[in-house]
């Protein structure tokens, strides 16, 4: 039979049919609905009579025939005063009578009366809901609970020429926010605009200021890699998840009970109702279901991008886990601990959780005002939710009472930084129930459990804390997971690799408009310079230190700083200052604290010289910087307009004011800094990997009037930055688990240097784990054990010293990582790990020669020019990006350290930064380098299979073609470089020299060898 009814009314009817037959609803009507009160008081009274009969009879005795009127009046008055959400979660009081307007589902099904009350809720779906007395204006569909309308839906159908945008327009233009039912937090708590393919929602109608958020799953379904929108649905509408998952009775009431949140801005007191976005609801629901089915003991990773609303996700998850019961009606967790790296804790988490549960003592925040002992007491007292920093666990890990039988959920708000190192291990020692681990250890050793607890009790206890624990589940959040993070919080793939449990990708956040794409407007500058000697001396110096010294000389040169300052300040005035309604700000990321200080004064001087009274700058760095016999600190430099010092804690707030436009930073504010008005970033520091992503992501926050961002980069190539973003744009997965035996392989390599043996380790352990208090000779005896080992180390050659030093560090790092994932139960190896951690502290640092070229070299030539401007955003990515696991099957090789004369080093630098062509323009060689270095498979094959002479035969015709091609471009554009190219063609010796230099660069690139 053909489908002929494609009207909107059919869409409406299909949703209603599902809700009534499968969603727990009944078909409602408005026969007793009071439009003045915007509620059906008779239905509410019916619910109260059915569920709270004793109180209702008392109410009838007080008010008699006037009870219905008085109930409606009192409920309306309380909602007007406190808001609907608060009244739903508390109670209505009237002359000694107390009523619950809604019965939420209990966590335990043991209380049959509470379950009966829950089932008695009047959950109705009403089509063509009439809300105004004078005119018959209607909403397509309304969901009401116990006579109170709470959810509104406007439905549109593409087959009749309308879409979700028309539904949003209808809310904005045709629904009067002053109407009783549309007043904020008085009746309707959420408004949905829905068509056949998309759903959007808002919690507040405000005419043209109404702000709708997408309420879609993502193009590949919630929790999966994808962009905006929804996947197709072979079983029904693409938007059916809305009524099948969100609006069905159990889900909607759970959202009202555990998700919907009233946020109050501390400064403006402005109120906002926060309804979970679909991915947030999906994450908490899926995690809860998995924990309910499997109990404690599993770990979970959520790879959620900036813009995912992580703070709310953590809040909702913490509250849900704290009340979760299993199928036997037992609490899954005794305590939920939220672990953060922020030493100054955000009190918002506590406020948010307290809005769901008003019971005193449920939430305990261990902030900077409290001690580690407060954390110990909170754990021992069984607080339901504890918010703390990881740093407090090493102090109290031995003082937590017996955790046998207790179960903990640990929520980590930045996975890779919070779950490595000794602090994380101490957390496991404090909370882990070691009963199962002890039993497992006994089985492996074929001993009774009691036999394992002997004089080596400390060793055993530490090993029992390794790996996973059946009484602990970790729930970790990060946007940029490392391989170790993915394996530690693994969700196994069928091929042996690992993936995150839940994904909300950077792509989806950008496409949905929750963050901006910081790669869309990217500009790079290239610096060309030539160094010359300022002395007749030609000292021999280490190449590496020499090159670094020369480059540092150039980067610190006042001319370099001034030229870049001019570019940045003028770019700010031309571009940034006009953005975000004139409120846009910029950040300069520098490579060192000294750079930050010198840039600060260059900025101040240039701004003053130019008379730019509307510009001012702040600087941020840690500690004290010494420069030219003066000391500089953040507080001593930064001043308010009236000259008051700005403290470190005050700086973010001062930067937020109109008094300051630019912030210069050195290893500060590159992560975790949330300033939505930050529009532009200037970069004068090499960035790569996660660091690049985290730094640039400071720009991606959205705010009113912010439509784009801008990055000007002096230090990195655009393609390198793009590559850094690729692993984290969609999803990050891991190809294989780590090889546990790597740690044994590395143990053998460091033992092969014959610096220490088992006897040395045993002597150390006996002192380190001795019984009783430490005496005044113990530390001396313990450290003396290392002296002969260090003497043997000094007898090694430089290469062997390097191999031992690096190998020892890897052994310590890998053992610490592997034992976070699994239990090895190797007491001898654990002893060596403890021994190695102390030995590593005594290994002498490499004494690198400090090369001082002050007064010896001078800047002869300098050119700063724009090299790229455009969009480097990631348009296409093949789904998840797969990381590879760390390998350890080779000895570390010490980089070859060469010495050379100062002349040779300067010549090498000047070849890399053009200096072989005419004085009128020295950047031609750099132009050719960029062209020749473009990916070329023919050159790559030749470099990998031939020596340099054979490679040169392949390179020569390619170089000739590219050089002529570049020359032709200068003719077409009348470029000033044309004469430089003509000089190369007229001078065969110069032409050959340039070709050889570029051939060597290309050969090194493709073969990675030094000629």
PDB file of N, CA and C in Angstrom, residues 136-223:
ATOM      1  N   UNK A 136      -7.033  31.302  20.213  1.00  0.00           N
ATOM      2  CA  UNK A 136      -6.831  29.855  20.261  1.00  0.00           C
ATOM      3  C   UNK A 136      -5.453  29.477  19.709  1.00  0.00           C
ATOM      4  N   UNK A 137      -4.400  30.023  20.349  1.00  0.00           N
ATOM      5  CA  UNK A 137      -3.046  29.650  19.958  1.00  0.00           C
ATOM      6  C   UNK A 137      -2.726  28.279  20.563  1.00  0.00           C
ATOM      7  N   UNK A 138      -2.055  27.465  19.777  1.00  0.00           N
ATOM      8  CA  UNK A 138      -1.760  26.115  20.249  1.00  0.00           C
ATOM      9  C   UNK A 138      -0.309  25.730  20.002  1.00  0.00           C
ATOM     10  N   UNK A 139       0.177  24.831  20.835  1.00  0.00           N
ATOM     11  CA  UNK A 139       1.456  24.152  20.632  1.00  0.00           C
ATOM     12  C   UNK A 139       1.166  22.782  20.039  1.00  0.00           C
ATOM     13  N   UNK A 140       2.065  22.309  19.183  1.00  0.00           N
ATOM     14  CA  UNK A 140       1.816  21.021  18.532  1.00  0.00           C
ATOM     15  C   UNK A 140       1.634  19.906  19.546  1.00  0.00           C
ATOM     16  N   UNK A 141       2.496  19.891  20.566  1.00  0.00           N
ATOM     17  CA  UNK A 141       2.441  18.795  21.536  1.00  0.00           C
ATOM     18  C   UNK A 141       3.006  19.264  22.872  1.00  0.00           C
ATOM     19  N   UNK A 142       2.366  18.838  23.948  1.00  0.00           N
ATOM     20  CA  UNK A 142       2.814  19.178  25.301  1.00  0.00           C
ATOM     21  C   UNK A 142       2.810  17.915  26.151  1.00  0.00           C
ATOM     22  N   UNK A 143       3.849  17.780  26.973  1.00  0.00           N
ATOM     23  CA  UNK A 143       3.930  16.685  27.932  1.00  0.00           C
ATOM     24  C   UNK A 143       3.747  17.283  29.323  1.00  0.00           C
ATOM     25  N   UNK A 144       2.763  16.778  30.044  1.00  0.00           N
ATOM     26  CA  UNK A 144       2.486  17.303  31.378  1.00  0.00           C
ATOM     27  C   UNK A 144       2.631  16.206  32.411  1.00  0.00           C
ATOM     28  N   UNK A 145       3.020  16.616  33.628  1.00  0.00           N
ATOM     29  CA  UNK A 145       3.162  15.680  34.738  1.00  0.00           C
ATOM     30  C   UNK A 145       2.312  16.195  35.887  1.00  0.00           C
ATOM     31  N   UNK A 146       1.349  15.388  36.262  1.00  0.00           N
ATOM     32  CA  UNK A 146       0.434  15.727  37.361  1.00  0.00           C
ATOM     33  C   UNK A 146      -0.215  17.103  37.167  1.00  0.00           C
ATOM     34  N   UNK A 147      -0.617  17.347  35.927  1.00  0.00           N
ATOM     35  CA  UNK A 147      -1.342  18.560  35.588  1.00  0.00           C
ATOM     36  C   UNK A 147      -0.492  19.771  35.287  1.00  0.00           C
ATOM     37  N   UNK A 148       0.823  19.665  35.416  1.00  0.00           N
ATOM     38  CA  UNK A 148       1.715  20.803  35.156  1.00  0.00           C
ATOM     39  C   UNK A 148       2.420  20.589  33.813  1.00  0.00           C
ATOM     40  N   UNK A 149       2.217  21.492  32.839  1.00  0.00           N
ATOM     41  CA  UNK A 149       2.896  21.341  31.541  1.00  0.00           C
ATOM     42  C   UNK A 149       4.388  21.610  31.690  1.00  0.00           C
ATOM     43  N   UNK A 150       5.211  20.662  31.242  1.00  0.00           N
ATOM     44  CA  UNK A 150       6.654  20.796  31.474  1.00  0.00           C
ATOM     45  C   UNK A 150       7.495  20.723  30.209  1.00  0.00           C
ATOM     46  N   UNK A 151       6.998  20.072  29.164  1.00  0.00           N
ATOM     47  CA  UNK A 151       7.772  19.933  27.925  1.00  0.00           C
ATOM     48  C   UNK A 151       6.901  20.355  26.752  1.00  0.00           C
ATOM     49  N   UNK A 152       7.429  21.256  25.911  1.00  0.00           N
ATOM     50  CA  UNK A 152       6.713  21.704  24.721  1.00  0.00           C
ATOM     51  C   UNK A 152       7.450  21.244  23.475  1.00  0.00           C
ATOM     52  N   UNK A 153       6.692  20.846  22.455  1.00  0.00           N
ATOM     53  CA  UNK A 153       7.284  20.428  21.187  1.00  0.00           C
ATOM     54  C   UNK A 153       6.593  21.135  20.029  1.00  0.00           C
ATOM     55  N   UNK A 154       7.398  21.734  19.145  1.00  0.00           N
ATOM     56  CA  UNK A 154       6.916  22.237  17.867  1.00  0.00           C
ATOM     57  C   UNK A 154       7.490  21.326  16.795  1.00  0.00           C
ATOM     58  N   UNK A 155       6.615  20.751  15.994  1.00  0.00           N
ATOM     59  CA  UNK A 155       7.015  19.740  15.019  1.00  0.00           C
ATOM     60  C   UNK A 155       6.893  20.282  13.601  1.00  0.00           C
ATOM     61  N   UNK A 156       7.873  19.994  12.769  1.00  0.00           N
ATOM     62  CA  UNK A 156       7.842  20.415  11.369  1.00  0.00           C
ATOM     63  C   UNK A 156       8.223  19.244  10.479  1.00  0.00           C
ATOM     64  N   UNK A 157       7.796  19.350   9.228  1.00  0.00           N
ATOM     65  CA  UNK A 157       7.919  18.232   8.306  1.00  0.00           C
ATOM     66  C   UNK A 157       8.449  18.754   6.981  1.00  0.00           C
ATOM     67  N   UNK A 158       9.630  18.288   6.573  1.00  0.00           N
ATOM     68  CA  UNK A 158      10.220  18.743   5.319  1.00  0.00           C
ATOM     69  C   UNK A 158       9.326  18.445   4.125  1.00  0.00           C
ATOM     70  N   UNK A 159       8.503  17.396   4.240  1.00  0.00           N
ATOM     71  CA  UNK A 159       7.632  17.029   3.129  1.00  0.00           C
ATOM     72  C   UNK A 159       6.521  18.045   2.899  1.00  0.00           C
ATOM     73  N   UNK A 160       6.287  18.904   3.881  1.00  0.00           N
ATOM     74  CA  UNK A 160       5.300  19.976   3.711  1.00  0.00           C
ATOM     75  C   UNK A 160       5.993  21.335   3.590  1.00  0.00           C
ATOM     76  N   UNK A 161       7.300  21.321   3.361  1.00  0.00           N
ATOM     77  CA  UNK A 161       8.038  22.550   3.075  1.00  0.00           C
ATOM     78  C   UNK A 161       8.566  23.289   4.283  1.00  0.00           C
ATOM     79  N   UNK A 162       8.571  22.673   5.452  1.00  0.00           N
ATOM     80  CA  UNK A 162       9.086  23.341   6.640  1.00  0.00           C
ATOM     81  C   UNK A 162      10.134  22.475   7.333  1.00  0.00           C
ATOM     82  N   UNK A 163      10.979  23.148   8.134  1.00  0.00           N
ATOM     83  CA  UNK A 163      12.052  22.436   8.829  1.00  0.00           C
ATOM     84  C   UNK A 163      12.128  22.899  10.271  1.00  0.00           C
ATOM     85  N   UNK A 164      13.142  22.397  10.967  1.00  0.00           N
ATOM     86  CA  UNK A 164      13.338  22.751  12.364  1.00  0.00           C
ATOM     87  C   UNK A 164      13.559  24.252  12.539  1.00  0.00           C
ATOM     88  N   UNK A 165      14.091  24.927  11.528  1.00  0.00           N
ATOM     89  CA  UNK A 165      14.293  26.373  11.612  1.00  0.00           C
ATOM     90  C   UNK A 165      12.960  27.110  11.716  1.00  0.00           C
ATOM     91  N   UNK A 166      11.950  26.589  11.033  1.00  0.00           N
ATOM     92  CA  UNK A 166      10.619  27.195  11.136  1.00  0.00           C
ATOM     93  C   UNK A 166      10.048  26.999  12.536  1.00  0.00           C
ATOM     94  N   UNK A 167      10.334  25.849  13.132  1.00  0.00           N
ATOM     95  CA  UNK A 167       9.863  25.606  14.504  1.00  0.00           C
ATOM     96  C   UNK A 167      10.520  26.570  15.476  1.00  0.00           C
ATOM     97  N   UNK A 168      11.835  26.807  15.297  1.00  0.00           N
ATOM     98  CA  UNK A 168      12.530  27.768  16.166  1.00  0.00           C
ATOM     99  C   UNK A 168      11.969  29.173  15.975  1.00  0.00           C
ATOM    100  N   UNK A 169      11.726  29.536  14.731  1.00  0.00           N
ATOM    101  CA  UNK A 169      11.146  30.854  14.442  1.00  0.00           C
ATOM    102  C   UNK A 169       9.780  31.011  15.097  1.00  0.00           C
ATOM    103  N   UNK A 170       8.995  29.950  15.093  1.00  0.00           N
ATOM    104  CA  UNK A 170       7.668  29.994  15.707  1.00  0.00           C
ATOM    105  C   UNK A 170       7.760  30.274  17.208  1.00  0.00           C
ATOM    106  N   UNK A 171       8.695  29.621  17.880  1.00  0.00           N
ATOM    107  CA  UNK A 171       8.914  29.900  19.299  1.00  0.00           C
ATOM    108  C   UNK A 171       9.317  31.360  19.510  1.00  0.00           C
ATOM    109  N   UNK A 172      10.225  31.834  18.671  1.00  0.00           N
ATOM    110  CA  UNK A 172      10.788  33.173  18.854  1.00  0.00           C
ATOM    111  C   UNK A 172       9.753  34.266  18.593  1.00  0.00           C
ATOM    112  N   UNK A 173       8.983  34.124  17.529  1.00  0.00           N
ATOM    113  CA  UNK A 173       8.081  35.199  17.106  1.00  0.00           C
ATOM    114  C   UNK A 173       6.667  35.075  17.661  1.00  0.00           C
ATOM    115  N   UNK A 174       6.209  33.845  17.847  1.00  0.00           N
ATOM    116  CA  UNK A 174       4.787  33.657  18.168  1.00  0.00           C
ATOM    117  C   UNK A 174       4.502  33.262  19.608  1.00  0.00           C
ATOM    118  N   UNK A 175       5.533  32.994  20.408  1.00  0.00           N
ATOM    119  CA  UNK A 175       5.293  32.587  21.790  1.00  0.00           C
ATOM    120  C   UNK A 175       5.740  33.707  22.724  1.00  0.00           C
ATOM    121  N   UNK A 176       4.795  34.281  23.414  1.00  0.00           N
ATOM    122  CA  UNK A 176       5.050  35.444  24.263  1.00  0.00           C
ATOM    123  C   UNK A 176       5.645  35.001  25.595  1.00  0.00           C
ATOM    124  N   UNK A 177       6.898  35.396  25.902  1.00  0.00           N
ATOM    125  CA  UNK A 177       7.532  34.964  27.159  1.00  0.00           C
ATOM    126  C   UNK A 177       6.794  35.433  28.405  1.00  0.00           C
ATOM    127  N   UNK A 178       5.920  36.450  28.255  1.00  0.00           N
ATOM    128  CA  UNK A 178       5.170  36.921  29.416  1.00  0.00           C
ATOM    129  C   UNK A 178       3.951  36.058  29.713  1.00  0.00           C
ATOM    130  N   UNK A 179       3.569  35.220  28.756  1.00  0.00           N
ATOM    131  CA  UNK A 179       2.466  34.293  28.978  1.00  0.00           C
ATOM    132  C   UNK A 179       2.834  33.370  30.145  1.00  0.00           C
ATOM    133  N   UNK A 180       1.884  33.111  31.034  1.00  0.00           N
ATOM    134  CA  UNK A 180       2.164  32.353  32.258  1.00  0.00           C
ATOM    135  C   UNK A 180       2.934  31.061  31.984  1.00  0.00           C
ATOM    136  N   UNK A 181       2.499  30.288  31.024  1.00  0.00           N
ATOM    137  CA  UNK A 181       3.130  28.979  30.799  1.00  0.00           C
ATOM    138  C   UNK A 181       4.521  29.094  30.198  1.00  0.00           C
ATOM    139  N   UNK A 182       4.838  30.283  29.586  1.00  0.00           N
ATOM    140  CA  UNK A 182       6.136  30.458  28.951  1.00  0.00           C
ATOM    141  C   UNK A 182       7.130  31.223  29.824  1.00  0.00           C
ATOM    142  N   UNK A 183       6.726  31.621  31.015  1.00  0.00           N
ATOM    143  CA  UNK A 183       7.649  32.333  31.892  1.00  0.00           C
ATOM    144  C   UNK A 183       8.751  31.376  32.363  1.00  0.00           C
ATOM    145  N   UNK A 184       9.946  31.929  32.479  1.00  0.00           N
ATOM    146  CA  UNK A 184      11.123  31.107  32.770  1.00  0.00           C
ATOM    147  C   UNK A 184      10.989  30.358  34.093  1.00  0.00           C
ATOM    148  N   UNK A 185      11.157  29.035  34.026  1.00  0.00           N
ATOM    149  CA  UNK A 185      11.169  28.167  35.207  1.00  0.00           C
ATOM    150  C   UNK A 185       9.874  28.257  36.009  1.00  0.00           C
ATOM    151  N   UNK A 186       8.758  28.540  35.316  1.00  0.00           N
ATOM    152  CA  UNK A 186       7.466  28.591  36.004  1.00  0.00           C
ATOM    153  C   UNK A 186       6.594  27.401  35.593  1.00  0.00           C
ATOM    154  N   UNK A 187       6.585  27.078  34.320  1.00  0.00           N
ATOM    155  CA  UNK A 187       5.838  25.890  33.875  1.00  0.00           C
ATOM    156  C   UNK A 187       6.740  25.059  32.949  1.00  0.00           C
ATOM    157  N   UNK A 188       6.783  25.423  31.658  1.00  0.00           N
ATOM    158  CA  UNK A 188       7.626  24.646  30.741  1.00  0.00           C
ATOM    159  C   UNK A 188       9.101  24.780  31.139  1.00  0.00           C
ATOM    160  N   UNK A 189       9.751  23.617  31.227  1.00  0.00           N
ATOM    161  CA  UNK A 189      11.167  23.595  31.588  1.00  0.00           C
ATOM    162  C   UNK A 189      12.071  23.407  30.373  1.00  0.00           C
ATOM    163  N   UNK A 190      11.510  22.929  29.278  1.00  0.00           N
ATOM    164  CA  UNK A 190      12.298  22.758  28.053  1.00  0.00           C
ATOM    165  C   UNK A 190      11.364  22.816  26.851  1.00  0.00           C
ATOM    166  N   UNK A 191      11.887  23.419  25.769  1.00  0.00           N
ATOM    167  CA  UNK A 191      11.135  23.556  24.522  1.00  0.00           C
ATOM    168  C   UNK A 191      11.934  22.878  23.412  1.00  0.00           C
ATOM    169  N   UNK A 192      11.308  21.953  22.709  1.00  0.00           N
ATOM    170  CA  UNK A 192      11.972  21.254  21.613  1.00  0.00           C
ATOM    171  C   UNK A 192      11.418  21.707  20.268  1.00  0.00           C
ATOM    172  N   UNK A 193      12.315  21.945  19.319  1.00  0.00           N
ATOM    173  CA  UNK A 193      11.970  22.179  17.916  1.00  0.00           C
ATOM    174  C   UNK A 193      12.450  20.959  17.145  1.00  0.00           C
ATOM    175  N   UNK A 194      11.547  20.286  16.457  1.00  0.00           N
ATOM    176  CA  UNK A 194      11.867  18.967  15.888  1.00  0.00           C
ATOM    177  C   UNK A 194      11.350  18.873  14.456  1.00  0.00           C
ATOM    178  N   UNK A 195      12.166  18.324  13.559  1.00  0.00           N
ATOM    179  CA  UNK A 195      11.671  17.933  12.239  1.00  0.00           C
ATOM    180  C   UNK A 195      12.080  16.490  11.984  1.00  0.00           C
ATOM    181  N   UNK A 196      12.036  16.078  10.751  1.00  0.00           N
ATOM    182  CA  UNK A 196      12.292  14.669  10.436  1.00  0.00           C
ATOM    183  C   UNK A 196      13.754  14.277  10.642  1.00  0.00           C
ATOM    184  N   UNK A 197      14.670  15.271  10.654  1.00  0.00           N
ATOM    185  CA  UNK A 197      16.096  14.958  10.699  1.00  0.00           C
ATOM    186  C   UNK A 197      16.847  15.533  11.902  1.00  0.00           C
ATOM    187  N   UNK A 198      16.341  16.616  12.483  1.00  0.00           N
ATOM    188  CA  UNK A 198      17.082  17.265  13.561  1.00  0.00           C
ATOM    189  C   UNK A 198      16.165  17.678  14.703  1.00  0.00           C
ATOM    190  N   UNK A 199      16.781  17.838  15.892  1.00  0.00           N
ATOM    191  CA  UNK A 199      16.075  18.354  17.064  1.00  0.00           C
ATOM    192  C   UNK A 199      16.941  19.423  17.709  1.00  0.00           C
ATOM    193  N   UNK A 200      16.308  20.506  18.144  1.00  0.00           N
ATOM    194  CA  UNK A 200      16.988  21.585  18.858  1.00  0.00           C
ATOM    195  C   UNK A 200      16.178  21.892  20.102  1.00  0.00           C
ATOM    196  N   UNK A 201      16.807  22.512  21.094  1.00  0.00           N
ATOM    197  CA  UNK A 201      16.072  22.781  22.325  1.00  0.00           C
ATOM    198  C   UNK A 201      16.558  24.062  22.990  1.00  0.00           C
ATOM    199  N   UNK A 202      15.681  24.621  23.817  1.00  0.00           N
ATOM    200  CA  UNK A 202      16.026  25.754  24.661  1.00  0.00           C
ATOM    201  C   UNK A 202      15.244  25.622  25.962  1.00  0.00           C
ATOM    202  N   UNK A 203      15.713  26.285  26.991  1.00  0.00           N
ATOM    203  CA  UNK A 203      14.992  26.253  28.269  1.00  0.00           C
ATOM    204  C   UNK A 203      14.408  27.618  28.617  1.00  0.00           C
ATOM    205  N   UNK A 204      14.603  28.587  27.716  1.00  0.00           N
ATOM    206  CA  UNK A 204      14.092  29.930  27.999  1.00  0.00           C
ATOM    207  C   UNK A 204      13.665  30.617  26.715  1.00  0.00           C
ATOM    208  N   UNK A 205      12.418  31.077  26.668  1.00  0.00           N
ATOM    209  CA  UNK A 205      11.933  31.867  25.541  1.00  0.00           C
ATOM    210  C   UNK A 205      12.165  33.340  25.856  1.00  0.00           C
ATOM    211  N   UNK A 206      12.802  34.050  24.930  1.00  0.00           N
ATOM    212  CA  UNK A 206      13.120  35.458  25.151  1.00  0.00           C
ATOM    213  C   UNK A 206      13.072  36.226  23.835  1.00  0.00           C
ATOM    214  N   UNK A 207      12.024  35.931  23.031  1.00  0.00           N
ATOM    215  CA  UNK A 207      11.873  36.584  21.728  1.00  0.00           C
ATOM    216  C   UNK A 207      13.153  36.395  20.902  1.00  0.00           C
ATOM    217  N   UNK A 208      13.716  37.509  20.373  1.00  0.00           N
ATOM    218  CA  UNK A 208      14.882  37.402  19.489  1.00  0.00           C
ATOM    219  C   UNK A 208      16.140  36.935  20.216  1.00  0.00           C
ATOM    220  N   UNK A 209      16.153  37.020  21.533  1.00  0.00           N
ATOM    221  CA  UNK A 209      17.314  36.589  22.302  1.00  0.00           C
ATOM    222  C   UNK A 209      17.253  35.104  22.666  1.00  0.00           C
ATOM    223  N   UNK A 210      16.197  34.419  22.227  1.00  0.00           N
ATOM    224  CA  UNK A 210      16.089  32.984  22.502  1.00  0.00           C
ATOM    225  C   UNK A 210      17.261  32.248  21.864  1.00  0.00           C
ATOM    226  N   UNK A 211      17.895  31.377  22.637  1.00  0.00           N
ATOM    227  CA  UNK A 211      19.092  30.676  22.163  1.00  0.00           C
ATOM    228  C   UNK A 211      18.830  29.178  22.137  1.00  0.00           C
ATOM    229  N   UNK A 212      18.817  28.607  20.941  1.00  0.00           N
ATOM    230  CA  UNK A 212      18.579  27.171  20.785  1.00  0.00           C
ATOM    231  C   UNK A 212      19.901  26.422  20.679  1.00  0.00           C
ATOM    232  N   UNK A 213      19.956  25.251  21.299  1.00  0.00           N
ATOM    233  CA  UNK A 213      21.106  24.358  21.210  1.00  0.00           C
ATOM    234  C   UNK A 213      20.719  23.112  20.418  1.00  0.00           C
ATOM    235  N   UNK A 214      21.651  22.590  19.631  1.00  0.00           N
ATOM    236  CA  UNK A 214      21.345  21.337  18.940  1.00  0.00           C
ATOM    237  C   UNK A 214      21.154  20.205  19.946  1.00  0.00           C
ATOM    238  N   UNK A 215      20.167  19.377  19.690  1.00  0.00           N
ATOM    239  CA  UNK A 215      19.923  18.216  20.548  1.00  0.00           C
ATOM    240  C   UNK A 215      19.935  16.972  19.664  1.00  0.00           C
ATOM    241  N   UNK A 216      21.088  16.804  18.988  1.00  0.00           N
ATOM    242  CA  UNK A 216      21.243  15.699  18.049  1.00  0.00           C
ATOM    243  C   UNK A 216      22.263  14.701  18.569  1.00  0.00           C
ATOM    244  N   UNK A 217      22.236  13.505  17.999  1.00  0.00           N
ATOM    245  CA  UNK A 217      23.134  12.441  18.455  1.00  0.00           C
ATOM    246  C   UNK A 217      24.552  12.609  17.935  1.00  0.00           C
ATOM    247  N   UNK A 218      24.695  13.224  16.771  1.00  0.00           N
ATOM    248  CA  UNK A 218      25.948  13.192  16.035  1.00  0.00           C
ATOM    249  C   UNK A 218      25.752  12.318  14.813  1.00  0.00           C
ATOM    250  N   UNK A 219      26.506  12.572  13.768  1.00  0.00           N
ATOM    251  CA  UNK A 219      26.255  11.932  12.474  1.00  0.00           C
ATOM    252  C   UNK A 219      26.383  10.413  12.500  1.00  0.00           C
ATOM    253  N   UNK A 220      27.136   9.866  13.456  1.00  0.00           N
ATOM    254  CA  UNK A 220      27.282   8.405  13.555  1.00  0.00           C
ATOM    255  C   UNK A 220      26.697   7.844  14.840  1.00  0.00           C
ATOM    256  N   UNK A 221      25.843   8.619  15.475  1.00  0.00           N
ATOM    257  CA  UNK A 221      25.240   8.156  16.715  1.00  0.00           C
ATOM    258  C   UNK A 221      26.014   8.638  17.917  1.00  0.00           C
ATOM    259  N   UNK A 222      25.337   8.757  19.031  1.00  0.00           N
ATOM    260  CA  UNK A 222      25.946   9.295  20.252  1.00  0.00           C
ATOM    261  C   UNK A 222      27.076   8.414  20.745  1.00  0.00           C
ATOM    262  N   UNK A 223      28.176   9.051  21.158  1.00  0.00           N
ATOM    263  CA  UNK A 223      29.318   8.324  21.703  1.00  0.00           C
ATOM    264  C   UNK A 223      30.268   7.795  20.672  1.00  0.00           C
TER     265      UNK A 223
END
